[in-house]
């Protein structure tokens, strides 16, 4: 837990954490010593030696005062670290996440990140403010008492120390089971949360097929899984935590039994035995408190471990000094091999070169690696072998900022922010003038949307661009690319699902981009493919064919099959029964 806490807060707070821990240890040990100092006080009182009792009382008062000072220092430093957590952890987490490869951000990991950023932050705060103190004092104070009892009566002291392994084993057994159950409930909670979000976001589809009245099976299964996991945690935790508490009381009973046995055999003075039993009770009290919170402590440790695991994620390796682009607008893949999973290559020995201000279309069957090529150019992932060059430089030699300055990206799935049309286009170039924004909008056909929407440029598009159609969102995405005016434009099936009107606007924008940028297009529409200066046919992770439209048709290979299939599907139409 301590290691995870220091990792989460970062090196800048190492010293503050260590000072806090030092005060916490001092408080716990001083508390134990104050308990031990009560032994001679009680012994003196039971024998009627008030003078000796008062002398020991003065020592107790000194120890209590020192304990109070240590407690105050520890508490204030703990609260200070809790405040630091509340005010800075999200910033630190955000700064770290911003350095991770874009390929890291799967839906599962984003869900985990969201859960850890909320629950984890509160847990770190709670650990510093409330949880570590009873844990540390509940272990160190009894340990101090146990060591002191060796000097007061070695037999009872040895009995107390011999009980420690038993207590530790039972405690370990209990918290391990609680931790296992908490992992199950956390995973079930994350799954249920993801399903709730999925259910809310896809109401249009679910209602269209009447799935809201009959229930949504994945969500129901997730909720049921969460209930089952919660019950399992309860059954795992309750008997074991009870056994943990009973083990502490059993240890106390064993010490009393040994003491009585010694007293019966006149091996210990009854007064000394009474004082030692009173001291043993102070040994048991903190341990019982630890047993009571051990389940919560293990859950906290799991939360901290998950949050620390995010900080363990390796950031994208960037050069200390970013290289200067020497061939603006050029894209090259040299012997690239890559797979999302070890032993399952998606690309195998792919080599290609896209000259500046040309258009290259990549075609091929699903799963052939078309989108992977674009992802590697964007450096969402690093290649397993070979190299990807942008502007004549290996993408690993460029900083993220310098690489992205060379690229504009238009994807099939477009996300618009819940802001105005103008603000969404300005994402491409925040420093653009109003005239530049208007011109980019005109080229992409967004001006037609502006004229139609109430509020025009100030109209908000809703979360994800909900107030616009899919084709209109695509036009806004293209306007971003036009506004950014990057040397290289990547388009991943940008026109695949567009209606004729929106496709016309996007095609006009692409022709404008061809005059000033290099275009790498994943395409299925015939007009886009034919317009390319170079066509690459990917099949099975390799380049099966490369050339112009005329050259590939004349070759009669895979491209010819692709072309014939697209021509057939292009001629499909729906007819009524009467027209047959």
Coordinates of C-alpha atoms in Angstrom, one line a residue:
X1 CA 0.0 0.0 0.0
X2 CA 2.8 2.5 0.9
X3 CA 4.6 1.8 -2.3
X4 CA 1.4 2.4 -4.3
X5 CA 0.7 5.6 -2.4
X6 CA 4.2 7.0 -3.2
X7 CA 3.9 6.0 -6.9
X8 CA 0.5 7.7 -7.1
X9 CA 1.6 10.9 -5.5
X10 CA 4.8 11.0 -7.5
X11 CA 8.5 11.8 -6.6
X12 CA 7.7 15.4 -5.8
X13 CA 5.9 14.3 -2.6
X14 CA 8.2 11.5 -1.6
X15 CA 9.7 13.5 1.2
X16 CA 6.3 14.6 2.5
X17 CA 5.1 11.0 2.6
X18 CA 8.3 9.8 4.4
X19 CA 8.0 12.6 7.0
X20 CA 4.3 11.7 7.5
X21 CA 5.2 8.0 7.9
X22 CA 8.0 8.9 10.4
X23 CA 5.5 10.8 12.6
X24 CA 3.0 7.9 12.3
X25 CA 5.6 5.4 13.5
X26 CA 6.7 7.7 16.3
X27 CA 3.1 8.2 17.4
X28 CA 2.4 4.4 17.3
X29 CA 5.6 3.5 19.3
X30 CA 5.1 6.3 21.8
X31 CA 1.5 5.1 22.4
X32 CA 2.8 1.6 23.0
X33 CA 5.5 3.0 25.5
X34 CA 2.8 5.0 27.3
X35 CA 0.8 1.8 27.7
X36 CA 3.9 0.0 29.0
X37 CA 4.6 2.8 31.5
X38 CA 1.2 2.1 33.1
X39 CA 2.5 -1.3 34.3
X40 CA 4.8 0.1 37.1
X41 CA 2.0 2.6 38.0
X42 CA -0.5 -0.1 38.4
X43 CA 1.9 -2.4 40.3
X44 CA 2.8 0.4 42.7
X45 CA -0.8 1.2 43.3
X46 CA -1.7 -2.4 44.0
X47 CA 1.1 -2.7 46.5
X48 CA 0.2 0.6 48.1
X49 CA 3.5 2.4 47.2
X50 CA 2.1 5.8 46.3
X51 CA 5.5 7.5 46.1
X52 CA 6.7 5.2 43.4
X53 CA 3.3 5.4 41.6
X54 CA 3.6 9.2 41.4
X55 CA 7.1 9.0 39.9
X56 CA 5.8 6.7 37.2
X57 CA 2.8 8.8 36.6
X58 CA 5.1 11.7 35.7
X59 CA 6.8 9.5 33.1
X60 CA 3.4 8.5 31.8
X61 CA 2.4 12.1 31.5
X62 CA 5.6 12.9 29.6
X63 CA 5.0 10.0 27.2
X64 CA 1.3 11.0 26.7
X65 CA 2.4 14.5 25.9
X66 CA 4.9 13.3 23.4
X67 CA 2.3 11.0 22.0
X68 CA -0.1 13.9 21.6
X69 CA 2.5 15.9 19.8
X70 CA 3.3 13.1 17.4
X71 CA -0.4 12.4 16.8
X72 CA -1.0 16.1 16.0
X73 CA 2.0 16.2 13.6
X74 CA 1.0 12.9 12.0
X75 CA -2.7 14.0 11.6
X76 CA -1.9 17.4 10.2
X77 CA 0.6 16.0 7.7
X78 CA -1.9 13.3 6.7
X79 CA -4.6 15.9 6.1
X80 CA -2.1 18.0 4.1
X81 CA -1.4 15.0 1.9
X82 CA -5.1 14.3 1.5
X83 CA -5.6 17.9 0.3
X84 CA -2.7 17.5 -2.1
X85 CA -4.4 14.4 -3.4
X86 CA -7.7 16.2 -4.0
X87 CA -6.1 19.2 -5.7
X88 CA -3.4 17.6 -7.8
X89 CA -4.0 13.9 -8.4
X90 CA -6.4 14.4 -11.3
X91 CA -3.9 16.8 -12.9
X92 CA -1.1 14.3 -12.4
X93 CA -3.2 11.5 -13.8
X94 CA -4.2 13.6 -16.8
X95 CA -0.6 14.5 -17.5
X96 CA 0.4 10.8 -17.4
X97 CA -2.5 9.7 -19.5
X98 CA -1.6 12.3 -22.1
X99 CA 1.7 10.6 -22.6
X100 CA 0.3 7.1 -23.3
X101 CA 0.0 5.7 -26.8
X102 CA -3.3 6.4 -28.4
X103 CA -3.7 2.7 -29.0
X104 CA -3.9 2.2 -25.2
X105 CA -7.3 3.9 -25.0
X106 CA -9.7 0.9 -25.5
X107 CA -13.2 1.2 -24.1
X108 CA -12.3 -1.2 -21.3
X109 CA -9.3 0.8 -20.2
X110 CA -11.1 4.1 -20.5
X111 CA -13.9 2.7 -18.3
X112 CA -11.2 1.5 -15.8
X113 CA -9.5 4.9 -15.9
X114 CA -12.8 6.7 -15.2
X115 CA -13.5 4.4 -12.3
X116 CA -10.0 4.7 -10.8
X117 CA -10.0 8.5 -11.2
X118 CA -13.1 8.8 -9.0
X119 CA -13.0 5.9 -6.5
X120 CA -9.2 5.8 -6.4
X121 CA -8.8 9.5 -5.7
X122 CA -11.3 9.4 -2.8
X123 CA -9.6 6.2 -1.5
X124 CA -6.1 7.9 -1.5
X125 CA -7.6 10.8 0.4
X126 CA -9.3 8.5 2.9
X127 CA -6.1 6.4 3.5
X128 CA -4.1 9.5 4.5
X129 CA -6.8 11.2 6.5
X130 CA -8.3 8.2 8.3
X131 CA -7.2 4.7 7.5
X132 CA -3.4 4.5 7.9
X133 CA -3.4 5.7 11.5
X134 CA -5.5 2.9 13.1
X135 CA -3.7 0.4 10.9
X136 CA -0.2 1.5 11.9
X137 CA -1.0 2.1 15.5
X138 CA -2.9 -1.2 15.7
X139 CA 0.2 -3.1 14.7
X140 CA 3.1 -1.0 16.0
X141 CA 1.7 -0.3 19.5
X142 CA 0.9 -3.9 20.3
X143 CA 4.4 -4.9 18.9
X144 CA 6.0 -2.4 21.3
X145 CA 3.9 -3.8 24.2
X146 CA 4.9 -7.4 23.3
X147 CA 8.6 -6.5 23.2
X148 CA 8.3 -4.8 26.6
X149 CA 6.6 -7.8 28.1
X150 CA 9.7 -9.9 27.4
X151 CA 11.5 -7.8 29.9
X152 CA 8.6 -7.6 32.4
X153 CA 7.9 -11.3 32.3
X154 CA 9.6 -13.3 29.6
X155 CA 7.2 -16.2 29.8
X156 CA 4.1 -14.1 29.1
X157 CA 6.1 -12.0 26.7
X158 CA 7.1 -15.1 24.8
X159 CA 3.5 -16.3 24.8
X160 CA 2.3 -13.0 23.3
X161 CA 5.0 -13.0 20.6
X162 CA 4.3 -16.7 19.7
X163 CA 0.6 -15.7 19.2
X164 CA 1.7 -13.2 16.5
X165 CA 2.3 -15.8 13.7
X166 CA -1.2 -17.3 14.3
X167 CA -2.8 -13.8 14.2
X168 CA -0.9 -12.9 11.0
X169 CA -1.9 -16.2 9.3
X170 CA -5.6 -15.7 10.1
X171 CA -5.4 -12.1 9.1
X172 CA -3.7 -13.0 5.8
X173 CA -6.3 -15.6 5.1
X174 CA -9.2 -13.2 5.8
X175 CA -7.9 -10.2 3.8
X176 CA -6.9 -12.4 0.9
X177 CA -10.4 -13.7 0.6
X178 CA -11.8 -10.2 0.9
X179 CA -9.4 -9.0 -1.7
X180 CA -10.4 -11.7 -4.1
X181 CA -14.1 -10.9 -3.6
X182 CA -13.5 -7.2 -4.0
X183 CA -11.8 -7.9 -7.4
X184 CA -14.9 -9.7 -8.5
X185 CA -17.3 -6.9 -7.4
X186 CA -15.1 -4.3 -9.0
X187 CA -15.0 -6.1 -12.3
X188 CA -18.7 -6.7 -12.1
X189 CA -19.3 -3.0 -11.2
X190 CA -17.2 -1.8 -14.2
X191 CA -19.1 -4.1 -16.5
X192 CA -22.4 -2.9 -15.2
X193 CA -21.4 0.7 -15.6
X194 CA -20.3 0.2 -19.2
X195 CA -23.6 -1.6 -20.0
X196 CA -25.6 1.3 -18.4
X197 CA -23.7 3.8 -20.6
X198 CA -24.2 1.6 -23.6
X199 CA -27.9 1.3 -22.9
X200 CA -28.3 5.0 -22.6
X201 CA -26.3 5.9 -25.7
X202 CA -28.0 3.4 -28.0
X203 CA -31.6 4.2 -27.2
X204 CA -32.4 5.0 -30.8
X205 CA -31.4 1.5 -32.0
X206 CA -32.9 -0.3 -29.0
X207 CA -36.3 1.5 -29.4
X208 CA -36.3 1.0 -33.1
X209 CA -36.3 -2.8 -32.4
X210 CA -38.5 -2.7 -29.4
X211 CA -35.7 -3.8 -27.0
X212 CA -36.5 -1.3 -24.3
X213 CA -39.9 -2.9 -23.3
X214 CA -38.6 -6.4 -23.3
X215 CA -35.4 -5.4 -21.5
X216 CA -31.8 -5.3 -22.6
X217 CA -30.2 -8.6 -22.0
X218 CA -26.5 -7.5 -21.7
X219 CA -27.5 -4.9 -19.1
X220 CA -29.6 -7.3 -17.2
X221 CA -26.9 -9.9 -17.2
X222 CA -24.4 -7.3 -16.0
X223 CA -26.6 -6.2 -13.1
X224 CA -27.2 -9.8 -12.2
X225 CA -23.5 -10.4 -12.3
X226 CA -23.0 -7.5 -10.0
X227 CA -25.5 -8.9 -7.5
X228 CA -23.9 -12.3 -7.6
X229 CA -20.4 -10.8 -7.1
X230 CA -21.7 -8.8 -4.1
X231 CA -23.2 -11.9 -2.5
X232 CA -20.0 -13.8 -3.1
X233 CA -18.0 -11.0 -1.4
X234 CA -20.3 -11.1 1.6
X235 CA -19.9 -14.9 1.9
X236 CA -16.2 -14.7 1.5
X237 CA -15.7 -11.8 3.9
X238 CA -18.1 -12.2 6.8
X239 CA -16.9 -15.6 8.2
X240 CA -13.3 -14.8 7.7
X241 CA -13.4 -11.4 9.3
X242 CA -15.3 -12.9 12.2
X243 CA -12.6 -15.6 12.5
X244 CA -10.0 -12.8 12.4
X245 CA -11.6 -11.0 15.4
X246 CA -12.0 -14.3 17.2
X247 CA -8.3 -15.1 16.7
X248 CA -7.4 -11.9 18.5
X249 CA -9.6 -12.7 21.5
X250 CA -8.3 -16.3 21.5
X251 CA -4.7 -14.9 21.8
X252 CA -5.8 -12.8 24.8
X253 CA -7.4 -15.9 26.4
X254 CA -4.2 -17.9 25.9
X255 CA -2.1 -15.2 27.6
X256 CA -4.5 -15.1 30.5
X257 CA -4.5 -19.0 30.8
X258 CA -0.7 -19.1 30.8
X259 CA -0.7 -16.3 33.5
X260 CA -3.2 -18.2 35.7
X261 CA -1.2 -21.4 35.3
X262 CA 1.9 -19.6 36.4
X263 CA 0.1 -18.0 39.3
X264 CA -1.4 -21.3 40.5
X265 CA 2.2 -22.8 40.5
X266 CA 3.5 -19.7 42.4
X267 CA 5.7 -18.8 39.4
X268 CA 4.4 -15.2 39.3
X269 CA 3.3 -12.7 41.8
X270 CA -0.5 -12.2 41.6
X271 CA -0.1 -8.4 41.6
X272 CA 2.4 -8.6 38.7
X273 CA 0.0 -10.9 36.9
X274 CA -2.9 -8.5 37.2
X275 CA -0.8 -5.6 35.9
X276 CA 0.4 -7.7 33.0
X277 CA -3.1 -8.9 32.1
X278 CA -4.2 -5.2 32.1
X279 CA -1.2 -4.5 29.8
X280 CA -2.2 -7.4 27.6
X281 CA -5.7 -6.0 27.2
X282 CA -4.1 -2.9 25.8
X283 CA -2.2 -5.2 23.4
X284 CA -5.4 -6.8 22.3
X285 CA -7.5 -3.6 21.8
X286 CA -5.6 -2.1 18.8
X287 CA -5.3 -5.6 17.2
X288 CA -9.1 -6.0 17.5
X289 CA -9.5 -2.6 15.8
X290 CA -7.2 -3.7 13.0
X291 CA -9.2 -6.9 12.6
X292 CA -12.4 -4.8 12.3
X293 CA -11.1 -2.6 9.5
X294 CA -8.9 -5.3 7.7
X295 CA -11.6 -5.9 5.0
X296 CA -11.9 -2.2 4.2
X297 CA -8.1 -1.9 4.3
X298 CA -7.8 -4.6 1.7
X299 CA -10.4 -3.0 -0.5
X300 CA -8.5 0.2 -0.3
X301 CA -5.3 -1.5 -1.2
X302 CA -6.9 -3.0 -4.3
X303 CA -8.2 0.5 -5.3
X304 CA -4.7 1.9 -4.8
X305 CA -3.1 -0.9 -6.8
X306 CA -5.4 -0.3 -9.7
X307 CA -4.7 3.4 -9.7
X308 CA -1.0 2.8 -9.4
X309 CA -1.2 0.3 -12.3
X310 CA -2.2 3.3 -14.5
X311 CA 0.9 5.1 -13.6
X312 CA 2.9 1.9 -14.4
X313 CA 1.7 2.1 -18.0
X314 CA 4.7 3.0 -20.1
X315 CA 4.4 6.4 -21.8
X316 CA 4.9 6.7 -25.5
X317 CA 8.7 6.8 -26.1
X318 CA 9.5 10.3 -27.5
X319 CA 12.9 11.6 -28.5
X320 CA 14.6 14.1 -26.3
X321 CA 15.1 16.3 -29.4
X322 CA 12.5 16.0 -32.2
X323 CA 14.0 15.7 -35.6
X324 CA 13.2 18.1 -38.4
X325 CA 11.1 16.9 -41.3
X326 CA 13.2 16.7 -44.5
X327 CA 10.6 15.6 -47.0
X328 CA 7.4 17.4 -46.2
X329 CA 4.3 15.5 -47.3
X330 CA 6.0 12.1 -47.9
X331 CA 4.9 8.9 -46.3
X332 CA 6.8 5.7 -46.4
X333 CA 6.6 2.2 -44.8
X334 CA 9.7 0.1 -45.0
X335 CA 9.4 -3.6 -44.2
X336 CA 6.7 -3.0 -41.6
X337 CA 5.5 -6.0 -39.5
X338 CA 2.9 -5.5 -36.8
X339 CA 0.3 -7.4 -34.9
X340 CA -2.1 -6.4 -32.1
X341 CA -1.4 -9.7 -30.4
X342 CA 1.8 -11.6 -30.1
X343 CA 2.1 -14.2 -32.8
X344 CA -0.8 -12.9 -34.9
X345 CA 0.6 -10.5 -37.5
X346 CA -1.7 -8.0 -39.2
X347 CA 0.9 -6.5 -41.5
X348 CA 3.9 -8.6 -42.7
X349 CA 6.7 -7.0 -44.6
X350 CA 4.7 -4.1 -45.9
X351 CA 6.7 -1.5 -47.9
X352 CA 5.2 1.5 -49.7
X353 CA 6.0 5.1 -50.6
X354 CA 3.6 7.9 -51.1
X355 CA 5.1 10.9 -52.9
X356 CA 4.2 14.5 -51.7
X357 CA 0.9 15.9 -53.0
X358 CA -0.3 12.7 -54.5
X359 CA -3.3 10.5 -53.6
X360 CA -3.0 6.9 -52.7
X361 CA -6.0 4.7 -52.2
X362 CA -5.7 1.5 -50.1
X363 CA -8.3 -1.2 -50.9
X364 CA -8.7 -4.8 -49.8
X365 CA -11.0 -7.2 -47.9
X366 CA -12.0 -6.7 -44.3
X367 CA -9.1 -7.6 -41.9
X368 CA -6.4 -7.1 -44.5
X369 CA -4.8 -4.3 -42.5
X370 CA -6.0 -1.2 -44.3
X371 CA -6.9 0.8 -41.1
X372 CA -3.8 -0.5 -39.4
X373 CA -1.6 1.3 -41.9
X374 CA -3.2 4.6 -41.0
X375 CA -3.0 3.9 -37.3
X376 CA 0.8 3.2 -37.6
X377 CA 1.3 6.4 -39.6
X378 CA -0.5 8.2 -36.7
X379 CA 1.7 6.2 -34.3
X380 CA -1.3 4.9 -32.3
X381 CA 1.0 1.9 -32.0
X382 CA 4.7 1.2 -32.7
X383 CA 5.7 -1.3 -35.3
X384 CA 7.1 -4.7 -34.4
X385 CA 9.6 -4.5 -37.2
X386 CA 10.6 -2.1 -40.0
X387 CA 9.9 1.6 -39.8
X388 CA 7.2 4.2 -40.6
X389 CA 8.5 7.5 -42.0
X390 CA 6.6 10.8 -42.2
X391 CA 8.3 13.7 -43.9
X392 CA 11.4 11.5 -44.3
X393 CA 11.8 10.9 -40.6
X394 CA 10.9 7.8 -38.6
X395 CA 7.8 8.6 -36.5
X396 CA 9.7 7.5 -33.4
X397 CA 12.2 10.3 -34.0
X398 CA 9.4 13.0 -34.0
X399 CA 7.7 14.3 -30.9
X400 CA 3.9 13.8 -30.8
X401 CA 3.3 17.5 -31.4
X402 CA 5.6 17.5 -34.5
X403 CA 4.1 14.3 -35.9
X404 CA 0.5 15.5 -35.5
X405 CA 1.5 18.8 -37.1
X406 CA 2.2 16.9 -40.3
X407 CA -1.2 15.0 -40.2
X408 CA -4.9 15.7 -40.6
X409 CA -7.2 12.8 -40.0
X410 CA -10.7 12.2 -41.2
X411 CA -12.2 9.0 -39.8
X412 CA -15.5 7.2 -40.6
X413 CA -16.6 7.6 -37.0
X414 CA -16.6 11.4 -36.2
X415 CA -16.9 12.9 -32.8
X416 CA -18.1 16.4 -32.3
X417 CA -17.9 18.2 -29.0
X418 CA -21.0 19.7 -27.4
X419 CA -20.2 23.2 -28.7
X420 CA -20.9 25.4 -31.6
X421 CA -20.2 24.5 -35.2
X422 CA -17.5 27.1 -35.4
X423 CA -15.8 25.8 -32.2
X424 CA -15.9 22.3 -33.6
X425 CA -14.2 23.4 -36.9
X426 CA -11.6 25.4 -35.0
X427 CA -10.4 22.2 -33.4
X428 CA -8.4 21.8 -36.6
X429 CA -6.6 25.1 -36.0
X430 CA -7.5 27.1 -32.9
X431 CA -5.6 30.2 -34.0
X432 CA -7.4 30.4 -37.4
X433 CA -9.1 33.7 -38.3
X434 CA -12.8 33.9 -38.9
X435 CA -12.2 34.2 -42.6
X436 CA -10.2 31.0 -42.6
X437 CA -12.9 29.1 -40.7
X438 CA -15.5 30.4 -43.1
X439 CA -13.5 29.3 -46.2
X440 CA -12.9 25.8 -44.8
X441 CA -16.6 25.5 -44.0
X442 CA -17.4 26.6 -47.6
X443 CA -15.1 24.0 -49.1
X444 CA -16.5 21.2 -47.0
X445 CA -20.1 22.3 -47.5
X446 CA -20.6 23.2 -43.9
X447 CA -21.9 26.7 -44.8
X448 CA -25.1 25.0 -46.1
X449 CA -25.6 23.5 -42.6
X450 CA -24.9 26.9 -41.0
X451 CA -27.6 28.6 -43.2
X452 CA -30.1 25.9 -42.2
X453 CA -29.5 25.6 -38.5
X454 CA -31.3 28.1 -36.0
X455 CA -28.5 30.2 -34.6
X456 CA -26.1 29.6 -37.5
X457 CA -22.5 29.6 -36.5
X458 CA -23.5 29.8 -32.8
X459 CA -25.8 26.7 -32.9
X460 CA -24.7 24.0 -30.6
X461 CA -24.4 20.5 -32.1
X462 CA -25.0 18.5 -29.0
X463 CA -22.8 15.8 -27.4
X464 CA -21.2 13.8 -30.2
X465 CA -22.9 16.1 -32.8
X466 CA -26.3 14.6 -32.0
X467 CA -28.2 17.4 -33.7
X468 CA -26.4 16.7 -37.0
X469 CA -26.7 13.7 -39.4
X470 CA -23.8 11.3 -39.9
X471 CA -23.0 12.9 -43.3
X472 CA -23.1 16.4 -41.8
X473 CA -20.8 15.4 -39.0
X474 CA -18.4 14.1 -41.7
X475 CA -18.5 17.4 -43.4
X476 CA -17.5 19.2 -40.2
X477 CA -14.6 16.7 -39.8
X478 CA -13.4 17.4 -43.4
X479 CA -13.7 21.1 -42.6
X480 CA -11.3 20.6 -39.7
X481 CA -8.8 18.9 -42.0
X482 CA -9.1 21.7 -44.6
X483 CA -8.6 24.3 -41.9
X484 CA -5.6 22.6 -40.4
X485 CA -3.9 22.5 -43.8
X486 CA -1.5 19.8 -42.8
X487 CA 1.0 18.3 -45.4
X488 CA -0.6 14.9 -45.1
X489 CA -4.3 14.0 -44.9
X490 CA -5.4 10.5 -43.7
X491 CA -8.9 9.4 -44.6
X492 CA -10.2 6.1 -43.2
X493 CA -13.4 5.2 -45.1
X494 CA -14.6 8.8 -44.8
X495 CA -17.2 8.4 -47.6
X496 CA -18.2 4.8 -47.0
X497 CA -21.6 5.5 -45.4
X498 CA -22.5 8.8 -47.0
X499 CA -25.6 9.6 -49.0
X500 CA -25.1 11.1 -52.4
X501 CA -25.5 14.8 -51.3
X502 CA -23.0 14.5 -48.4
X503 CA -20.6 12.4 -50.6
X504 CA -20.6 15.2 -53.2
X505 CA -19.6 17.8 -50.6
X506 CA -16.9 15.5 -49.2
X507 CA -15.5 14.6 -52.7
X508 CA -15.3 18.3 -53.6
X509 CA -13.3 18.9 -50.4
X510 CA -11.0 16.0 -51.2
X511 CA -10.3 17.5 -54.6
X512 CA -9.3 20.7 -52.9
X513 CA -7.1 18.9 -50.5
X514 CA -5.4 17.0 -53.3
X515 CA -4.1 20.3 -54.7
X516 CA -2.1 21.0 -51.5
X517 CA -1.7 17.9 -49.4
X518 CA -0.7 14.2 -49.7
X519 CA -3.7 12.0 -49.3
X520 CA -3.7 8.4 -48.0
X521 CA -7.3 7.1 -48.3
X522 CA -8.9 3.9 -47.2
X523 CA -11.6 3.7 -49.8
X524 CA -14.5 1.6 -51.1
X525 CA -16.3 4.1 -53.3
X526 CA -15.3 3.7 -56.9
X527 CA -15.0 7.5 -57.7
X528 CA -12.5 7.8 -54.8
X529 CA -10.4 4.8 -56.0
X530 CA -10.3 5.9 -59.6
X531 CA -9.1 9.4 -58.7
X532 CA -6.0 8.0 -56.9
X533 CA -2.6 8.4 -58.4
X534 CA -1.6 5.1 -56.8
X535 CA -3.8 2.2 -55.7
X536 CA -2.5 -0.4 -53.2
X537 CA -4.3 -3.7 -52.8
X538 CA -3.8 -5.3 -49.3
X539 CA -4.5 -8.9 -48.8
X540 CA -3.5 -11.0 -45.8
X541 CA -1.3 -8.3 -44.4
X542 CA 0.8 -7.9 -47.5
X543 CA 0.6 -5.7 -50.6
X544 CA -0.8 -7.9 -53.3
X545 CA -0.8 -5.3 -56.1
X546 CA 0.2 -1.7 -56.6
X547 CA -0.3 0.6 -59.5
X548 CA -2.8 2.9 -61.2
X549 CA -6.4 2.0 -62.0
X550 CA -5.7 1.2 -65.6
X551 CA -2.6 -0.8 -64.8
X552 CA -4.3 -2.9 -62.2
X553 CA -7.3 -3.6 -64.4
X554 CA -5.0 -4.7 -67.2
X555 CA -3.2 -7.1 -64.8
X556 CA -6.4 -9.0 -64.1
X557 CA -5.6 -9.7 -60.5
X558 CA -7.2 -9.0 -57.1
X559 CA -8.0 -5.4 -58.0
X560 CA -9.9 -6.5 -61.0
X561 CA -12.0 -8.7 -58.7
X562 CA -12.5 -5.8 -56.4
X563 CA -13.5 -3.6 -59.2
X564 CA -16.0 -6.0 -60.7
X565 CA -17.6 -6.6 -57.3
X566 CA -18.0 -2.9 -56.7
X567 CA -19.5 -2.4 -60.1
X568 CA -22.1 -5.1 -59.4
X569 CA -23.1 -3.8 -56.0
X570 CA -23.3 -0.2 -57.5
X571 CA -26.0 -1.4 -59.8
X572 CA -28.2 -2.8 -57.1
X573 CA -31.6 -1.2 -56.5
X574 CA -34.8 -1.9 -54.7
X575 CA -37.9 -2.5 -56.9
X576 CA -41.6 -2.8 -55.9
X577 CA -43.6 -5.9 -56.5
X578 CA -45.7 -4.1 -59.2
X579 CA -42.7 -3.2 -61.3
X580 CA -41.6 -6.8 -61.6

